[in-house]
Tab-separated table of C-alpha atoms and ligand atoms in Angstrom:
chain	number	residue	atom	x	y	z
M	1	MET	CA	-8.447	-8.977	-8.978
M	2	HIS	CA	-7.251	-5.631	-7.731
M	3	ASN	CA	-9.137	-5.149	-4.490
M	4	PHE	CA	-7.363	-2.083	-3.132
M	5	THR	CA	-9.064	1.187	-3.963
M	6	SER	CA	-6.136	3.442	-3.058
M	7	ALA	CA	-2.694	3.508	-1.479
M	8	SER	CA	-4.219	4.432	1.893
M	9	ASP	CA	-6.712	1.575	1.599
M	10	TYR	CA	-3.798	-0.785	0.836
M	11	MET	CA	-1.864	0.529	3.850
M	12	GLU	CA	-4.900	0.062	6.108
M	13	LYS	CA	-5.304	-3.523	4.847
M	14	CYS	CA	-1.623	-4.252	5.559
M	15	LYS	CA	-2.033	-2.882	9.087
M	16	SER	CA	-5.215	-4.888	9.747
M	17	ALA	CA	-3.511	-8.085	8.588
M	18	ALA	CA	-0.469	-7.418	10.792
M	19	ASP	CA	-2.714	-6.606	13.785
M	20	TYR	CA	-4.674	-9.800	13.252
M	21	ILE	CA	-1.549	-11.993	13.115
M	22	ARG	CA	-0.127	-10.254	16.198
M	23	SER	CA	-3.361	-10.940	18.058
M	24	ARG	CA	-2.954	-14.670	17.351
M	25	ILE	CA	0.681	-15.106	18.438
M	26	ASP	CA	2.553	-14.348	21.654
M	27	ALA	CA	5.991	-14.015	20.132
M	28	THR	CA	7.679	-11.152	18.281
M	29	PRO	CA	9.610	-12.969	15.539
M	30	ARG	CA	12.227	-11.071	13.547
M	31	ILE	CA	12.956	-13.775	10.981
M	32	ALA	CA	10.444	-14.980	8.415
M	33	ILE	CA	10.780	-17.664	5.793
M	34	ILE	CA	8.692	-18.046	2.678
M	35	LEU	CA	8.557	-21.683	1.601
M	36	GLY	CA	8.390	-22.471	-2.109
M	37	SER	CA	6.775	-25.362	-4.006
M	38	GLY	CA	7.287	-28.643	-2.180
M	39	LEU	CA	9.430	-26.986	0.516
M	40	GLY	CA	6.562	-26.480	2.978
M	41	PRO	CA	7.466	-29.442	5.262
M	42	LEU	CA	10.144	-27.285	6.916
M	43	ALA	CA	7.314	-25.573	8.764
M	44	ASP	CA	6.509	-28.901	10.467
M	45	SER	CA	9.819	-28.764	12.307
M	46	LEU	CA	8.843	-25.616	14.210
M	47	GLU	CA	8.254	-26.160	17.915
M	48	GLN	CA	5.217	-24.813	19.774
M	49	PRO	CA	3.589	-23.931	16.461
M	50	VAL	CA	0.646	-21.593	16.095
M	51	GLU	CA	-1.007	-22.082	12.711
M	52	ILE	CA	-3.016	-19.426	10.965
M	53	ASP	CA	-4.897	-20.085	7.714
M	54	TYR	CA	-4.355	-17.401	5.111
M	55	ARG	CA	-8.086	-17.274	4.607
M	56	ASP	CA	-8.511	-16.038	8.190
M	57	ILE	CA	-6.096	-13.136	7.735
M	58	PRO	CA	-7.872	-10.000	6.535
M	59	GLY	CA	-6.699	-8.941	3.075
M	60	PHE	CA	-4.656	-12.095	2.393
M	61	PRO	CA	-5.282	-13.682	-0.992
M	62	GLU	CA	-5.871	-17.448	-1.063
M	63	THR	CA	-3.254	-19.683	-2.659
M	64	THR	CA	-4.454	-21.805	-5.543
M	65	VAL	CA	-1.427	-23.939	-6.410
M	66	THR	CA	-0.906	-27.628	-5.617
M	67	GLY	CA	2.039	-27.895	-3.234
M	68	HIS	CA	1.287	-24.526	-1.626
M	69	ALA	CA	-0.737	-24.942	1.526
M	70	GLY	CA	-1.781	-21.391	2.439
M	71	LYS	CA	-0.775	-21.339	6.094
M	72	LEU	CA	1.314	-19.082	8.254
M	73	ILE	CA	3.056	-20.861	11.106
M	74	CYS	CA	4.743	-19.134	14.001
M	75	GLY	CA	7.015	-21.291	16.136
M	76	MET	CA	10.472	-21.835	17.554
M	77	LEU	CA	13.466	-23.052	15.591
M	78	GLY	CA	16.892	-23.336	17.204
M	79	GLY	CA	15.685	-21.221	20.127
M	80	LYS	CA	14.430	-18.406	17.890
M	81	SER	CA	10.936	-17.329	17.110
M	82	VAL	CA	10.281	-17.697	13.387
M	83	LEU	CA	7.348	-17.028	11.080
M	84	ALA	CA	7.067	-19.525	8.241
M	85	MET	CA	4.791	-19.005	5.263
M	86	LYS	CA	3.650	-22.207	3.633
M	87	GLY	CA	2.511	-20.958	0.280
M	88	ARG	CA	2.843	-17.643	-1.520
M	89	PHE	CA	0.997	-15.641	-4.149
M	90	HIS	CA	2.119	-15.836	-7.754
M	91	TYR	CA	1.525	-13.292	-10.459
M	92	TYR	CA	0.306	-16.079	-12.770
M	93	GLU	CA	-2.556	-16.814	-10.384
M	94	GLY	CA	-4.119	-13.588	-11.646
M	95	TYR	CA	-3.417	-11.291	-8.718
M	96	ASP	CA	-2.475	-7.709	-9.122
M	97	ILE	CA	1.245	-7.335	-8.385
M	98	SER	CA	0.443	-5.344	-5.213
M	99	GLN	CA	-1.403	-8.415	-3.895
M	100	VAL	CA	1.477	-10.720	-4.825
M	101	VAL	CA	3.685	-8.863	-2.313
M	102	PHE	CA	1.044	-7.927	0.268
M	103	HIS	CA	2.387	-10.461	2.791
M	104	VAL	CA	5.907	-9.002	2.622
M	105	ARG	CA	4.645	-5.620	3.762
M	106	VAL	CA	2.566	-7.267	6.469
M	107	LEU	CA	5.690	-9.070	7.705
M	108	ARG	CA	7.543	-5.768	7.824
M	109	LEU	CA	4.787	-4.136	9.869
M	110	MET	CA	5.054	-7.052	12.282
M	111	GLY	CA	8.726	-6.241	12.885
M	112	ILE	CA	10.344	-8.834	10.634
M	113	ASP	CA	13.741	-7.541	9.527
M	114	SER	CA	15.259	-10.655	7.953
M	115	LEU	CA	13.554	-12.640	5.228
M	116	ILE	CA	14.532	-16.017	3.839
M	117	VAL	CA	12.915	-16.633	0.462
M	118	THR	CA	12.933	-20.105	-1.032
M	119	ASN	CA	11.671	-21.505	-4.297
M	120	ALA	CA	11.759	-24.318	-6.800
M	121	ALA	CA	13.621	-23.286	-9.934
M	122	GLY	CA	14.733	-24.632	-13.281
M	123	GLY	CA	18.497	-24.878	-13.762
M	124	ILE	CA	19.842	-22.849	-16.687
M	125	ASN	CA	23.510	-23.226	-15.787
M	126	THR	CA	24.461	-26.574	-17.329
M	127	SER	CA	26.828	-27.391	-14.457
M	128	PHE	CA	23.754	-27.627	-12.195
M	129	ARG	CA	21.848	-30.846	-11.531
M	130	PRO	CA	18.272	-31.416	-10.334
M	131	GLY	CA	18.452	-31.583	-6.557
M	132	ASP	CA	21.119	-28.876	-6.223
M	133	LEU	CA	20.531	-26.066	-3.764
M	134	MET	CA	21.507	-22.612	-5.028
M	135	LEU	CA	22.103	-19.450	-3.033
M	136	ILE	CA	20.664	-16.554	-5.003
M	137	THR	CA	23.308	-13.871	-5.524
M	138	ASP	CA	21.234	-11.561	-7.715
M	139	HIS	CA	18.158	-11.551	-9.916
M	140	ILE	CA	16.791	-10.439	-13.282
M	141	SER	CA	13.312	-8.960	-13.133
M	142	PHE	CA	12.949	-7.356	-16.574
M	143	PHE	CA	10.036	-9.599	-17.395
M	144	ALA	CA	8.018	-8.817	-14.298
M	145	PRO	CA	5.821	-5.852	-13.483
M	146	SER	CA	7.332	-3.918	-10.588
M	147	PRO	CA	5.627	-4.387	-7.232
M	148	LEU	CA	6.639	-0.783	-6.471
M	149	ARG	CA	4.594	0.576	-9.372
M	150	GLY	CA	2.093	3.282	-8.450
M	151	ARG	CA	2.234	5.858	-5.699
M	152	ASN	CA	5.269	5.243	-3.521
M	153	LEU	CA	4.421	3.990	-0.053
M	154	ASP	CA	6.776	6.338	1.811
M	155	GLU	CA	6.049	4.542	5.100
M	156	PHE	CA	7.953	1.554	3.685
M	157	GLY	CA	10.781	3.073	1.667
M	158	PRO	CA	12.010	5.493	-0.983
M	159	ARG	CA	10.692	5.974	-4.519
M	160	PHE	CA	13.902	4.753	-6.168
M	161	PRO	CA	15.382	2.042	-3.952
M	162	ASP	CA	18.836	0.654	-4.607
M	163	MET	CA	18.949	-3.030	-5.609
M	164	CYS	CA	22.740	-3.587	-5.573
M	165	ASP	CA	22.609	-5.667	-2.419
M	166	ALA	CA	19.250	-7.309	-2.981
M	167	TYR	CA	20.677	-10.545	-1.561
M	168	ASP	CA	22.719	-9.765	1.530
M	169	LYS	CA	26.388	-10.556	0.937
M	170	ASP	CA	27.119	-11.299	4.599
M	171	LEU	CA	24.179	-13.698	4.760
M	172	ILE	CA	25.429	-15.459	1.615
M	173	LYS	CA	28.853	-15.937	3.207
M	174	PHE	CA	27.237	-17.065	6.442
M	175	ALA	CA	25.023	-19.610	4.627
M	176	GLU	CA	28.040	-20.963	2.731
M	177	HIS	CA	29.924	-21.352	5.986
M	178	ILE	CA	27.019	-23.206	7.619
M	179	ALA	CA	26.558	-25.484	4.584
M	180	GLU	CA	30.231	-26.360	4.561
M	181	GLY	CA	30.106	-27.203	8.267
M	182	ILE	CA	27.310	-29.733	7.749
M	183	GLY	CA	28.612	-31.120	4.457
M	184	ILE	CA	25.892	-29.784	2.167
M	185	GLY	CA	27.133	-28.579	-1.216
M	186	LEU	CA	25.731	-25.292	-2.470
M	187	LYS	CA	25.703	-23.578	-5.852
M	188	LYS	CA	25.439	-19.835	-6.268
M	189	GLY	CA	23.794	-17.942	-9.073
M	190	VAL	CA	21.443	-15.430	-10.618
M	191	TYR	CA	17.702	-16.139	-10.552
M	192	ALA	CA	15.568	-14.890	-13.431
M	193	PHE	CA	11.867	-14.258	-12.996
M	194	ALA	CA	9.450	-15.699	-15.554
M	195	GLN	CA	5.760	-14.850	-15.347
M	196	GLY	CA	4.533	-18.381	-16.029
M	197	PRO	CA	2.410	-20.383	-15.590
M	198	MET	CA	3.713	-22.057	-18.740
M	199	TYR	CA	7.303	-23.189	-18.540
M	200	GLU	CA	9.728	-21.342	-20.777
M	201	THR	CA	10.573	-22.278	-24.345
M	202	PRO	CA	14.080	-23.571	-25.140
M	203	ALA	CA	14.757	-20.278	-26.992
M	204	GLU	CA	13.747	-18.287	-23.905
M	205	ILE	CA	16.133	-20.339	-21.789
M	206	ARG	CA	18.994	-19.741	-24.218
M	207	ALA	CA	18.167	-16.022	-24.126
M	208	LEU	CA	18.132	-15.989	-20.315
M	209	ARG	CA	21.496	-17.754	-20.275
M	210	VAL	CA	22.978	-15.053	-22.495
M	211	LEU	CA	21.561	-12.459	-20.091
M	212	GLY	CA	23.454	-14.071	-17.235
M	213	ALA	CA	20.796	-16.182	-15.504
M	214	ASP	CA	21.675	-19.467	-13.779
M	215	ALA	CA	18.147	-20.444	-12.768
M	216	VAL	CA	14.573	-19.483	-13.589
M	217	GLY	CA	11.354	-19.461	-11.628
M	218	MET	CA	7.935	-17.874	-11.272
M	219	SER	CA	8.172	-16.289	-7.840
M	220	THR	CA	10.486	-14.621	-5.324
M	221	VAL	CA	11.660	-11.572	-7.283
M	222	PRO	CA	8.620	-9.335	-6.584
M	223	GLU	CA	8.876	-10.301	-2.892
M	224	VAL	CA	12.583	-9.496	-2.755
M	225	ILE	CA	12.123	-6.100	-4.416
M	226	THR	CA	9.414	-5.292	-1.883
M	227	ALA	CA	11.483	-6.561	1.047
M	228	ARG	CA	14.455	-4.456	-0.015
M	229	HIS	CA	12.242	-1.419	-0.528
M	230	CYS	CA	11.236	-1.629	3.127
M	231	GLY	CA	14.747	-2.367	4.374
M	232	MET	CA	14.658	-6.093	5.155
M	233	LYS	CA	17.751	-8.230	4.715
M	234	VAL	CA	17.192	-11.089	2.309
M	235	LEU	CA	18.662	-14.546	1.915
M	236	GLY	CA	17.429	-16.471	-1.138
M	237	ILE	CA	17.668	-20.226	-1.673
M	238	SER	CA	16.540	-22.028	-4.828
M	239	CYS	CA	16.030	-25.732	-5.069
M	240	ILE	CA	16.955	-26.689	-8.629
M	241	THR	CA	14.104	-29.114	-9.235
M	242	ASN	CA	14.670	-29.668	-12.970
M	243	MET	CA	16.886	-28.547	-15.792
M	244	ALA	CA	15.239	-25.675	-17.659
M	245	ALA	CA	13.501	-26.192	-21.005
M	246	GLY	CA	15.543	-27.551	-23.889
M	247	ILE	CA	18.577	-28.626	-21.840
M	248	LEU	CA	17.550	-32.264	-21.528
M	249	GLU	CA	15.555	-34.291	-24.002
M	250	GLN	CA	12.464	-34.296	-21.845
M	251	LYS	CA	9.368	-32.276	-21.180
M	252	LEU	CA	8.897	-30.259	-18.022
M	253	ASP	CA	6.115	-30.942	-15.583
M	254	HIS	CA	5.033	-29.893	-12.124
M	255	ALA	CA	5.177	-33.501	-10.841
M	256	GLU	CA	8.948	-33.585	-11.483
M	257	VAL	CA	9.330	-30.292	-9.614
M	258	MET	CA	7.473	-31.694	-6.608
M	259	GLU	CA	9.376	-35.031	-6.695
M	260	THR	CA	12.791	-33.359	-6.706
M	261	ALA	CA	11.778	-30.962	-3.929
M	262	LYS	CA	10.725	-34.027	-1.897
M	263	ARG	CA	14.083	-35.712	-2.569
M	264	VAL	CA	16.097	-32.778	-1.196
M	265	GLU	CA	13.656	-31.969	1.588
M	266	LYS	CA	15.913	-33.344	4.345
M	267	ASP	CA	19.018	-31.398	3.270
M	268	PHE	CA	16.965	-28.291	2.725
M	269	ILE	CA	15.385	-28.488	6.185
M	270	ARG	CA	18.737	-29.186	7.797
M	271	LEU	CA	20.424	-26.296	6.022
M	272	VAL	CA	17.726	-23.758	6.842
M	273	SER	CA	17.438	-24.983	10.463
M	274	GLU	CA	21.187	-24.613	10.975
M	275	ILE	CA	21.191	-21.192	9.341
M	276	ILE	CA	18.415	-19.952	11.609
M	277	THR	CA	19.875	-21.596	14.728
M	278	ASN	CA	23.214	-19.879	14.220
M	279	TRP	CA	21.777	-16.593	12.974
M	280	GLU	CA	22.803	-13.578	15.090
M	281	THR	CA	19.906	-11.143	15.147
B	1	LIG	N1	10.842	-22.737	-15.018
B	1	LIG	C1	10.130	-21.866	-14.285
B	1	LIG	N2	9.759	-22.094	-13.035
B	1	LIG	C2	10.147	-23.253	-12.473
B	1	LIG	C3	10.890	-24.206	-13.168
B	1	LIG	C4	11.272	-23.932	-14.525
B	1	LIG	O1	11.928	-24.731	-15.209
B	1	LIG	N3	11.103	-25.246	-12.311
B	1	LIG	C5	10.496	-24.909	-11.141
B	1	LIG	N4	9.913	-23.707	-11.228
C-alpha cells in the first residue's frame, strides 16, 4: 500500500493535501487535535465547523476502523481556531508507515505548531481503572517501524531528532493545572506502542510492565515521533478504556473499548475544551 514513489513525490503529496485543506477553510489554526477511538464526539463541540471528508483530501488514506469517522473538522473552540481529526491511520490497517503519519506532516505544512494526540489504551499499571484519563509522559516505540525511516525529509527536521521531550513538560503541567481546576482526576504514565490489531497476550503485558509501560495502544507513537521531528509541541492524552490483557479475568474486545470511551466522553470533552480555551499560543 505504499503509494509514494520517492521522497519528492511524498513531499509534493503533502503540499497538495495542505493546499487543498487551506482552500476549504478561512482560518489559520495553530492547534490540531487527533481524536482516538470513541473520542470523536469532541469535534461536534466546535463552533462554525467546516467539515472535510478524508476521501476528498488528495493523498489522504481512508480510515477503515469502526469508531473512526474519517473527517477533518475546522472550527472554533474557546475563541481559538482548531483543526480536529476524527479518525487516524493505523499501521495494522496495512498502510506503509509513511502513510500512517502523512496527516501530521500535512498539519505542519498548514502551520500547526501544537498537536494534541488522544487515544484509547489498555491500562498496564494496576493502579489504573477503566475510565481513567492519563497524560502521556513518554513512550516506548521499540515494537514499531520508525516513521522517519528512509531518506530524511530535511524540510521537516534533522536526521537524528531528539526525543527527550516528546511530550512537552510545560503542557503536561498546564493540563494538570486545568484538570485540577475543574475537578477531573488525571493519571500520568508511559504509553507503549503495540502493532495490533490483535490485543496483546498476558505475557506481552507483563513484559511491557517490566519495561516501564503504564498503558498500551496501537496508535499515537508514530504520529508523535513525526510531530517532534518537525518541531511541533505535543500533548498526549490516553483514555484507559480497559485493563490490559491478563490483568482481569476477562477477554478484551473492541466493544468494551468503545463503551468506556463513551462513558468518559463528557469529562474528556470538558478537559480538552478547557485546555484549548486557556492555551496561550
Ligand atoms: N491494547 C492495545 N490497544 C488498545 C487496548 C489494549 O488493551 N485498549 C484500547 N486500545
